[in-house]
Amino acid sequence: MIRKFISRVLGRKKPGKQNEPAVIAVAQHGLQREEISRACRRTVETLQENGYQAFIVGGAVRDLLAGLTPKDFDVATNATPEQVRHCFRRSRIIGRRFQIVHVNMGAETIEVTTFRGHHGEQGGNKAQVDDQGRVLRDNVFGSQAEDAARRDFTVNALYYDPTSETIVDYHHGVADLQQKTLRMIGDPKTRYREDPVRMLRAVRLAAKLGLAIDPEARRPIREMGSLIENVPPSRLFDEILKLLTSGHAVRCVTQLREEGLHHGLLPLLDVILDQALGERFVTLALGSTDRRVREGKPVSPGFLFATLLWHEVLSKWEPLKAAGEPAIPSLFQAMDEVLDVQAEKLAITRRIAGDIKDIWALQPRFEQRSGKRPYGVLQQPRFKAGYDFLLLRVGSGEVGNEVGEWWTDFLHASDEGRAAMLLPQAPGTARKRRRRRPTTDVTPDSAPE
Ligand code: ATP
Ligand code: MG
């Protein structure tokens, strides 16, 4: 057992071995050529006809082998970006630091990448790293073996050639996939130091593919999790969004907590998931997102982050209200505080932050079910999102059932039906409000949308 372990560790590190990939035939791997999009096959064939090596690589091969539908198809080749561009009329080079070529085929765009080389010392090209060892630049062309070695997990380093229908496998990726293991290529600690996002990718891919993270790759995550703080917030945002919209958000978030990775990443999760109500709310929200993704429906990032951050807002808003602050201005104050803290960790774009605020700002307005106000709420551009959000609050027990039912009925009622549903105004409120309006900065109806 120990010998096997040692030989596995040593075996993987011997450079000679990495250069002899297994070439796996269709009888063993089972991936059918027809499962690859026509545009992608055409791209590979054209490159091959021009004398270059070309393969479908990465997530698409992995997902097809696992019985999932790939999101997109990537091609890897030994042709340089210039050479690729010369093979296709409708193509252009994008990216500055590491150039890739977008090939347009019909309605599809295929991303073609030149094999990347070593960035370690062996290759003679020492990569630029930051103080923590995070790789900043990584733009050297290389051989196919080198390209495979710099990918993250063995299941992501598979090269499928649709012409011969074989898979070139340098790191036992096909076997790992069959054994349902997510294994890091190389030393996991080094690979996490180079790019801490790989820890999040491990969690996401394991959840998406139903794989167990190999103990060697799993163990260091707990101690190295804090390195994620050095990742630029915009990259982190992209990765978290991928995770939350993977269709397996519940499983991903559960696993993030198990690995201790949620600390600092989504500060809200630390606090919220420890309260029963918060946990119920987030779980409901992520569950409904997962269902939507699996049904092929769009999910809005604004809605998602609004749900994840809501209980954080509540925890700031409620003490303000209890201290006698007026409800609406203090809600806006709580919203801004939460979004400011979050912005330091994750770069939530301005547009998404706007969506989030719209959804939150609608919530107190659902409490008003008398007079003209409910009609005004119906007219809000983000009404539907705000209403779906309200239903989640009802589902989690934060808001009474009758509020959700009232709005559902009001939404579907006729004009007369709606008029009949309006609750009587509390005595004196209409007059009081009218009198106070000119001197009040923000009332529910004049609150910024
Ligand atoms: P999905 O497309 O389902 O999100 P993916 O694995 O295809 O997952 P991409 O970001 O599309 O993810 O990356 C394509 C390929 O590039 C991966 O399969 C992997 O081989 C490689 N790769 C991506 N990110 C990294 C990384 N951080 N470190 C090393 N290799 C990576
Ligand atoms: Mg991909």
Coordinates of C-alpha atoms and ligand atoms in Angstrom, one line a residue:
M1 CA 0.0 0.0 0.0
I2 CA 2.8 2.4 1.0
R3 CA 4.9 1.3 -1.9
K4 CA 2.0 1.9 -4.2
F5 CA 1.5 5.3 -2.8
I6 CA 5.2 6.2 -3.1
S7 CA 5.4 4.9 -6.6
R8 CA 2.3 6.9 -7.5
V9 CA 3.8 10.1 -6.2
L10 CA 7.2 9.5 -7.7
G11 CA 5.7 8.2 -10.9
R12 CA 3.7 11.3 -11.5
K13 CA 6.7 13.5 -10.9
K14 CA 9.0 11.8 -13.4
P15 CA 9.1 14.0 -16.4
G16 CA 9.8 11.1 -18.8
K17 CA 6.5 9.5 -17.9
Q18 CA 4.5 12.6 -18.6
N19 CA 5.7 12.5 -22.2
E20 CA 4.1 9.2 -22.9
P21 CA 0.4 9.6 -22.8
A22 CA -2.1 6.8 -23.0
V23 CA -4.0 6.9 -26.3
I24 CA -7.4 5.6 -25.5
A25 CA -9.6 4.1 -28.2
V26 CA -13.3 4.7 -28.6
A27 CA -14.1 1.1 -27.4
Q28 CA -12.7 2.1 -24.0
H29 CA -13.8 5.7 -23.7
G30 CA -17.1 5.5 -25.6
L31 CA -17.2 9.2 -26.7
Q32 CA -18.9 9.4 -30.0
R33 CA -17.8 11.9 -32.7
E34 CA -21.3 13.0 -33.2
E35 CA -21.5 14.3 -29.7
I36 CA -19.1 17.1 -30.7
S37 CA -20.7 20.1 -32.3
R38 CA -20.3 20.2 -36.1
A39 CA -18.6 23.6 -35.9
C40 CA -16.1 22.3 -33.5
R41 CA -15.3 19.2 -35.6
R42 CA -15.0 21.4 -38.7
T43 CA -12.5 23.6 -36.8
V44 CA -10.4 20.7 -35.7
E45 CA -10.5 19.1 -39.2
T46 CA -9.4 22.3 -40.9
L47 CA -6.4 22.7 -38.6
Q48 CA -5.5 19.1 -39.2
E49 CA -5.8 19.5 -43.0
N50 CA -3.4 22.4 -42.7
G51 CA -0.9 20.1 -41.1
Y52 CA -1.4 21.0 -37.5
Q53 CA -2.3 19.0 -34.4
A54 CA -5.7 19.8 -33.1
F55 CA -7.9 18.4 -30.3
I56 CA -11.0 19.1 -28.4
V57 CA -9.9 19.7 -24.9
G58 CA -10.9 20.6 -21.4
G59 CA -14.4 20.8 -20.0
A60 CA -16.2 19.6 -23.1
V61 CA -14.4 16.2 -23.2
R62 CA -14.8 15.8 -19.5
D63 CA -18.5 16.6 -19.5
L64 CA -19.3 14.3 -22.4
L65 CA -17.4 11.4 -20.8
A66 CA -19.4 12.1 -17.6
G67 CA -22.7 12.1 -19.6
L68 CA -23.3 15.9 -19.3
T69 CA -23.9 18.4 -22.0
P70 CA -20.9 20.7 -22.4
K71 CA -21.4 24.4 -22.2
D72 CA -18.9 25.1 -25.0
F73 CA -16.1 23.5 -26.9
D74 CA -12.5 24.5 -26.7
V75 CA -9.8 23.5 -29.2
A76 CA -6.1 23.2 -28.5
T77 CA -3.5 23.1 -31.2
N78 CA 0.2 23.4 -31.9
A79 CA -0.5 26.1 -34.5
T80 CA 0.4 29.7 -33.3
P81 CA -2.5 32.2 -33.1
E82 CA -1.3 33.8 -36.4
Q83 CA -1.2 30.4 -38.1
V84 CA -4.7 29.6 -36.8
R85 CA -6.0 32.9 -38.1
H86 CA -4.7 32.1 -41.5
C87 CA -6.7 28.8 -41.6
F88 CA -10.0 30.5 -41.1
R89 CA -11.5 33.5 -42.9
R90 CA -13.9 34.3 -40.0
S91 CA -11.5 34.4 -37.1
R92 CA -9.8 36.9 -34.9
I93 CA -7.2 37.0 -32.3
I94 CA -8.2 38.1 -28.9
G95 CA -6.5 38.6 -25.6
R96 CA -3.2 40.4 -25.0
R97 CA -1.4 38.5 -22.3
F98 CA -2.3 35.1 -23.7
Q99 CA -3.7 35.2 -27.2
I100 CA -6.4 32.9 -28.3
V101 CA -8.3 32.8 -31.5
H102 CA -12.1 33.0 -31.9
V103 CA -13.2 31.0 -34.9
N104 CA -16.7 31.7 -36.1
M105 CA -18.4 28.8 -37.7
G106 CA -22.1 29.4 -38.5
A107 CA -23.7 30.6 -35.3
E108 CA -21.0 29.1 -33.1
T109 CA -17.7 30.6 -31.9
I110 CA -15.0 28.1 -31.1
E111 CA -12.1 29.1 -28.9
V112 CA -8.8 27.9 -30.3
T113 CA -5.8 28.0 -27.9
T114 CA -2.2 27.2 -28.7
F115 CA -0.6 24.7 -26.4
R116 CA 0.9 26.5 -23.4
G117 CA 4.3 25.7 -22.0
H118 CA 5.9 25.3 -18.6
H119 CA 5.9 28.3 -16.4
G120 CA 8.1 26.5 -13.8
E121 CA 11.9 26.6 -13.6
Q122 CA 12.3 23.4 -15.7
G123 CA 11.0 25.1 -18.7
G124 CA 13.5 27.9 -18.2
N125 CA 10.7 30.5 -18.2
K126 CA 10.2 31.5 -14.7
A127 CA 6.7 32.8 -14.3
Q128 CA 6.0 36.1 -12.6
V129 CA 4.5 35.4 -9.2
D130 CA 3.3 37.6 -6.4
D131 CA 4.5 37.4 -2.8
Q132 CA 2.3 34.4 -2.1
G133 CA 3.4 32.5 -5.2
R134 CA 0.4 33.3 -7.3
V135 CA 1.2 33.2 -11.0
L136 CA 0.7 36.6 -12.6
R137 CA 1.8 35.9 -16.1
D138 CA 1.6 32.6 -17.9
N139 CA 2.1 33.1 -21.6
V140 CA 4.6 30.7 -23.1
F141 CA 3.8 28.4 -25.9
G142 CA 4.7 24.7 -25.4
S143 CA 4.3 21.1 -26.3
Q144 CA 1.1 19.1 -25.9
A145 CA 2.6 17.4 -22.9
E146 CA 3.5 20.7 -21.3
D147 CA 0.0 22.0 -22.0
A148 CA -1.5 19.0 -20.3
A149 CA 0.8 19.4 -17.2
R150 CA -0.3 23.0 -16.6
R151 CA -4.0 22.2 -16.5
D152 CA -5.5 21.8 -13.1
F153 CA -7.2 18.4 -12.7
T154 CA -6.5 15.1 -14.5
V155 CA -10.1 15.0 -15.9
N156 CA -9.5 18.4 -17.5
A157 CA -6.4 17.3 -19.4
L158 CA -8.0 15.1 -21.9
Y159 CA -7.4 15.7 -25.7
Y160 CA -10.0 14.2 -28.0
D161 CA -9.2 13.8 -31.7
P162 CA -12.5 13.4 -33.6
T163 CA -10.7 12.1 -36.7
S164 CA -9.1 9.0 -35.0
E165 CA -11.7 9.1 -32.2
T166 CA -9.0 8.6 -29.7
I167 CA -8.4 10.4 -26.4
V168 CA -4.8 11.4 -25.5
D169 CA -4.5 11.1 -21.8
Y170 CA -1.3 12.2 -20.0
H171 CA -2.5 12.0 -16.4
H172 CA -4.9 9.1 -16.1
G173 CA -7.8 11.4 -16.4
V174 CA -10.2 8.8 -18.0
A175 CA -9.5 6.4 -15.2
D176 CA -10.0 9.1 -12.6
L177 CA -13.3 10.0 -14.1
Q178 CA -14.4 6.4 -14.2
Q179 CA -13.4 6.1 -10.5
K180 CA -15.2 9.3 -9.7
T181 CA -12.1 11.1 -8.4
L182 CA -11.0 14.7 -8.9
R183 CA -7.3 14.6 -8.8
M184 CA -4.9 17.5 -9.1
I185 CA -2.1 17.3 -11.7
G186 CA 1.2 17.8 -9.8
D187 CA 1.6 18.8 -6.2
P188 CA -1.7 20.2 -5.0
K189 CA -0.2 22.8 -2.6
T190 CA 2.0 24.2 -5.3
R191 CA -0.9 24.3 -7.7
Y192 CA -3.1 26.1 -5.2
R193 CA -0.4 28.6 -4.4
E194 CA 0.0 29.4 -8.2
D195 CA -3.7 29.9 -8.5
P196 CA -5.9 29.8 -5.4
V197 CA -9.1 29.8 -7.6
R198 CA -8.3 26.1 -8.2
M199 CA -9.6 25.4 -4.7
L200 CA -13.0 26.8 -5.8
R201 CA -12.8 25.0 -9.0
A202 CA -12.2 21.8 -7.1
V203 CA -15.4 22.3 -5.1
R204 CA -17.4 23.3 -8.2
L205 CA -16.3 20.5 -10.5
A206 CA -16.6 17.9 -7.8
A207 CA -20.2 19.0 -7.2
K208 CA -21.1 19.3 -10.8
L209 CA -19.6 15.9 -11.8
G210 CA -20.4 14.0 -8.6
L211 CA -16.7 13.3 -8.0
A212 CA -14.9 13.0 -4.7
I213 CA -11.9 15.3 -4.3
D214 CA -8.9 13.2 -3.9
P215 CA -7.6 13.4 -0.3
E216 CA -4.3 14.8 -1.4
A217 CA -6.0 17.7 -3.2
R218 CA -8.6 18.1 -0.5
R219 CA -6.4 18.2 2.6
P220 CA -4.5 21.4 1.9
I221 CA -7.6 23.4 1.1
R222 CA -8.4 24.1 4.8
E223 CA -5.0 25.6 5.6
M224 CA -4.6 27.4 2.2
G225 CA -8.1 28.8 1.9
S226 CA -7.1 32.2 3.0
L227 CA -4.9 32.6 -0.1
I228 CA -8.2 33.3 -2.0
E229 CA -8.1 36.7 -0.4
N230 CA -5.2 37.6 -2.8
V231 CA -7.3 36.8 -5.9
P232 CA -8.5 39.9 -7.8
P233 CA -12.2 40.5 -6.8
S234 CA -13.4 40.5 -10.4
R235 CA -12.0 37.0 -11.0
L236 CA -13.4 35.8 -7.8
F237 CA -16.8 37.2 -8.7
D238 CA -16.7 35.3 -12.0
E239 CA -15.8 32.1 -10.3
I240 CA -18.5 32.5 -7.6
L241 CA -21.1 33.2 -10.2
K242 CA -20.1 30.1 -12.1
L243 CA -20.4 28.1 -8.9
L244 CA -23.8 29.6 -8.0
T245 CA -25.2 29.1 -11.6
S246 CA -23.7 25.6 -12.0
G247 CA -27.0 23.9 -11.3
H248 CA -25.5 22.5 -8.2
A249 CA -25.3 25.6 -6.0
V250 CA -26.7 23.8 -3.0
R251 CA -24.1 21.1 -3.2
C252 CA -21.3 23.6 -3.9
V253 CA -22.1 25.8 -1.0
T254 CA -22.4 22.9 1.4
Q255 CA -19.0 21.7 0.2
L256 CA -17.5 25.2 0.5
R257 CA -18.6 25.2 4.2
E258 CA -17.2 21.7 4.7
E259 CA -13.9 22.8 3.4
G260 CA -14.0 26.0 5.4
L261 CA -13.7 28.0 2.1
H262 CA -16.7 30.3 2.7
H263 CA -14.7 32.4 5.2
G264 CA -14.0 35.7 3.9
L265 CA -15.3 34.7 0.5
L266 CA -18.9 35.4 1.1
P267 CA -18.8 36.9 4.6
L268 CA -22.5 36.6 4.7
L269 CA -22.4 32.8 4.5
D270 CA -20.4 32.7 7.7
V271 CA -23.1 34.4 9.7
I272 CA -26.2 33.5 7.8
L273 CA -25.8 29.8 7.5
D274 CA -25.4 29.6 11.3
Q275 CA -28.9 31.0 11.9
A276 CA -31.8 28.6 11.2
L277 CA -33.9 31.2 9.3
G278 CA -31.0 32.4 7.2
E279 CA -29.9 28.9 6.3
R280 CA -33.5 28.0 5.3
F281 CA -33.7 31.2 3.2
V282 CA -30.4 30.7 1.4
T283 CA -31.0 27.0 0.8
L284 CA -34.5 27.7 -0.6
A285 CA -33.0 30.4 -2.9
L286 CA -30.2 28.2 -4.2
G287 CA -32.5 25.2 -4.6
S288 CA -34.8 27.3 -6.8
T289 CA -31.8 28.6 -8.8
D290 CA -30.6 25.0 -9.3
R291 CA -34.0 24.0 -10.6
R292 CA -34.1 26.9 -13.0
V293 CA -30.6 26.2 -14.3
R294 CA -31.5 22.5 -14.9
E295 CA -34.7 23.5 -16.7
G296 CA -32.6 25.7 -19.0
K297 CA -34.2 28.9 -17.6
P298 CA -32.1 32.0 -17.2
V299 CA -31.0 33.1 -13.7
S300 CA -30.3 36.6 -12.8
P301 CA -27.0 37.3 -10.9
G302 CA -28.7 40.3 -9.2
F303 CA -31.4 38.0 -7.8
L304 CA -28.9 35.5 -6.6
F305 CA -26.7 37.9 -4.8
A306 CA -29.8 39.7 -3.4
T307 CA -30.8 36.4 -1.8
L308 CA -27.4 35.6 -0.5
L309 CA -27.0 39.0 1.1
W310 CA -30.5 39.5 2.4
H311 CA -30.1 38.3 5.9
E312 CA -27.0 40.4 6.2
V313 CA -29.1 43.4 5.3
L314 CA -31.7 42.3 7.9
S315 CA -29.1 42.0 10.6
K316 CA -28.1 45.6 10.0
W317 CA -31.6 47.0 9.3
E318 CA -33.4 45.5 12.3
P319 CA -31.3 47.1 15.0
L320 CA -31.7 50.5 13.3
K321 CA -35.4 50.1 13.2
A322 CA -35.5 49.0 16.8
A323 CA -33.5 52.1 17.8
G324 CA -36.4 54.1 16.3
E325 CA -34.8 55.0 13.0
P326 CA -37.4 55.5 10.2
A327 CA -37.8 52.2 8.3
I328 CA -37.0 53.1 4.7
P329 CA -33.9 55.3 5.1
S330 CA -32.5 52.8 7.5
L331 CA -33.1 50.0 4.9
F332 CA -31.1 52.0 2.4
Q333 CA -28.3 52.6 4.9
A334 CA -28.2 48.8 5.7
M335 CA -28.2 48.0 2.0
D336 CA -25.2 50.3 1.3
E337 CA -23.2 49.0 4.2
V338 CA -23.7 45.4 3.1
L339 CA -22.8 46.1 -0.5
D340 CA -19.7 48.1 0.5
V341 CA -18.3 45.3 2.6
Q342 CA -19.1 42.8 -0.2
A343 CA -17.4 45.0 -2.8
E344 CA -14.0 44.5 -1.1
K345 CA -14.2 40.8 -1.6
L346 CA -16.2 40.3 -4.7
A347 CA -16.4 42.9 -7.5
I348 CA -20.1 42.9 -7.9
T349 CA -20.6 45.0 -11.0
R350 CA -22.5 48.3 -10.8
R351 CA -25.4 47.0 -12.9
I352 CA -25.8 43.9 -10.7
A353 CA -25.6 46.0 -7.6
G354 CA -28.4 48.2 -9.0
D355 CA -30.5 45.1 -9.6
I356 CA -29.9 43.9 -6.1
K357 CA -31.0 47.2 -4.6
D358 CA -34.1 47.3 -6.7
I359 CA -35.2 43.9 -5.4
W360 CA -34.4 44.8 -1.7
A361 CA -36.1 48.2 -1.9
L362 CA -39.3 46.6 -3.1
Q363 CA -39.6 44.4 0.0
P364 CA -41.1 46.8 2.5
R365 CA -43.5 48.0 -0.2
F366 CA -45.1 44.6 -0.3
E367 CA -46.3 45.2 3.2
Q368 CA -48.6 48.0 2.0
R369 CA -51.8 46.6 0.8
S370 CA -54.1 49.5 1.0
G371 CA -54.9 52.6 -1.1
K372 CA -53.1 53.1 -4.4
R373 CA -49.8 51.7 -3.3
P374 CA -50.1 48.1 -4.4
Y375 CA -50.8 49.4 -8.0
G376 CA -47.6 51.4 -7.9
V377 CA -45.7 48.3 -6.8
L378 CA -47.1 46.3 -9.7
Q379 CA -45.7 48.9 -12.1
Q380 CA -42.2 48.6 -10.9
P381 CA -39.8 47.3 -13.6
R382 CA -38.4 44.7 -11.2
F383 CA -41.7 43.7 -9.7
K384 CA -41.5 40.1 -10.8
A385 CA -38.0 39.6 -9.3
G386 CA -39.1 41.4 -6.1
Y387 CA -42.2 39.2 -5.9
D388 CA -40.2 36.0 -6.4
F389 CA -38.0 37.2 -3.7
L390 CA -40.9 37.9 -1.4
L391 CA -42.1 34.3 -1.9
L392 CA -38.7 33.0 -0.8
R393 CA -39.0 35.1 2.3
V394 CA -42.4 33.6 2.9
G395 CA -41.1 30.1 2.3
S396 CA -38.4 30.6 4.8
G397 CA -40.8 31.8 7.5
E398 CA -39.6 35.3 7.6
V399 CA -42.8 36.8 6.3
G400 CA -46.3 35.5 7.0
N401 CA -48.0 33.3 4.4
E402 CA -50.9 35.6 4.0
V403 CA -48.7 38.3 2.5
G404 CA -47.4 36.1 -0.2
E405 CA -50.9 34.7 -0.9
W406 CA -52.3 38.2 -1.0
W407 CA -49.8 39.3 -3.7
T408 CA -50.3 36.2 -5.7
D409 CA -54.0 36.8 -5.8
F410 CA -53.6 40.5 -6.4
L411 CA -51.3 39.8 -9.4
H412 CA -53.9 37.5 -11.0
A413 CA -57.1 39.3 -10.1
S414 CA -59.2 41.4 -12.4
D415 CA -59.5 45.2 -11.9
E416 CA -62.6 44.8 -9.8
G417 CA -61.1 41.9 -7.9
R418 CA -58.1 44.0 -7.1
A419 CA -60.1 46.9 -5.8
A420 CA -62.0 44.5 -3.6
M421 CA -58.8 43.1 -2.1
L422 CA -57.3 46.3 -0.8
L423 CA -57.0 46.4 2.9
P424 CA -58.7 49.2 4.8
Q425 CA -56.3 52.0 5.6
A426 CA -55.3 52.3 9.2
P427 CA -57.3 55.2 10.6
G428 CA -55.6 58.5 10.3
T429 CA -52.6 57.2 8.2
A430 CA -53.7 58.8 4.9
R431 CA -54.2 62.2 6.4
K432 CA -51.0 62.0 8.4
R433 CA -48.9 61.0 5.4
R434 CA -50.3 63.7 3.3
R435 CA -49.5 66.3 5.9
R436 CA -46.0 65.0 6.4
R437 CA -45.0 64.4 2.8
P438 CA -43.4 67.8 2.0
T439 CA -41.0 67.6 4.9
T440 CA -40.1 63.9 4.7
D441 CA -37.1 63.0 2.7
V442 CA -37.9 59.5 1.9
T443 CA -41.3 57.8 2.1
P444 CA -41.8 54.3 0.6
D445 CA -43.2 55.8 -2.6
S446 CA -40.6 58.4 -3.1
A447 CA -37.7 56.1 -2.1
P448 CA -35.1 55.9 -4.8
E449 CA -35.7 52.9 -7.1
Ligands
ATP1 P1 -16.7 24.8 -17.2 O1 -16.6 25.2 -18.6 O2 -17.7 23.7 -16.9 O3 -16.9 25.9 -16.2 P2 -14.0 24.1 -17.5 O4 -13.1 23.1 -16.8 O5 -14.2 23.9 -18.9 O6 -15.3 24.1 -16.7 P3 -12.9 26.6 -18.2 O7 -12.7 27.8 -17.4 O8 -13.7 26.6 -19.4 O9 -13.4 25.5 -17.2 O10 -11.4 26.1 -18.5 C1 -11.1 25.2 -19.6 C2 -9.9 24.4 -19.3 O11 -8.8 25.2 -19.0 C3 -10.1 23.5 -18.1 O12 -10.8 22.3 -18.4 C4 -8.7 23.3 -17.6 O13 -8.1 22.3 -18.4 C5 -8.1 24.6 -17.9 N1 -8.1 25.5 -16.8 C6 -9.1 26.4 -16.5 N2 -8.9 27.1 -15.3 C7 -7.7 26.6 -14.9 C8 -6.8 26.9 -13.8 N3 -7.2 27.8 -12.9 N4 -5.7 26.3 -13.7 C9 -5.3 25.4 -14.6 N5 -6.0 25.0 -15.6 C10 -7.2 25.6 -15.8
MG2 MG -15.3 25.3 -20.3

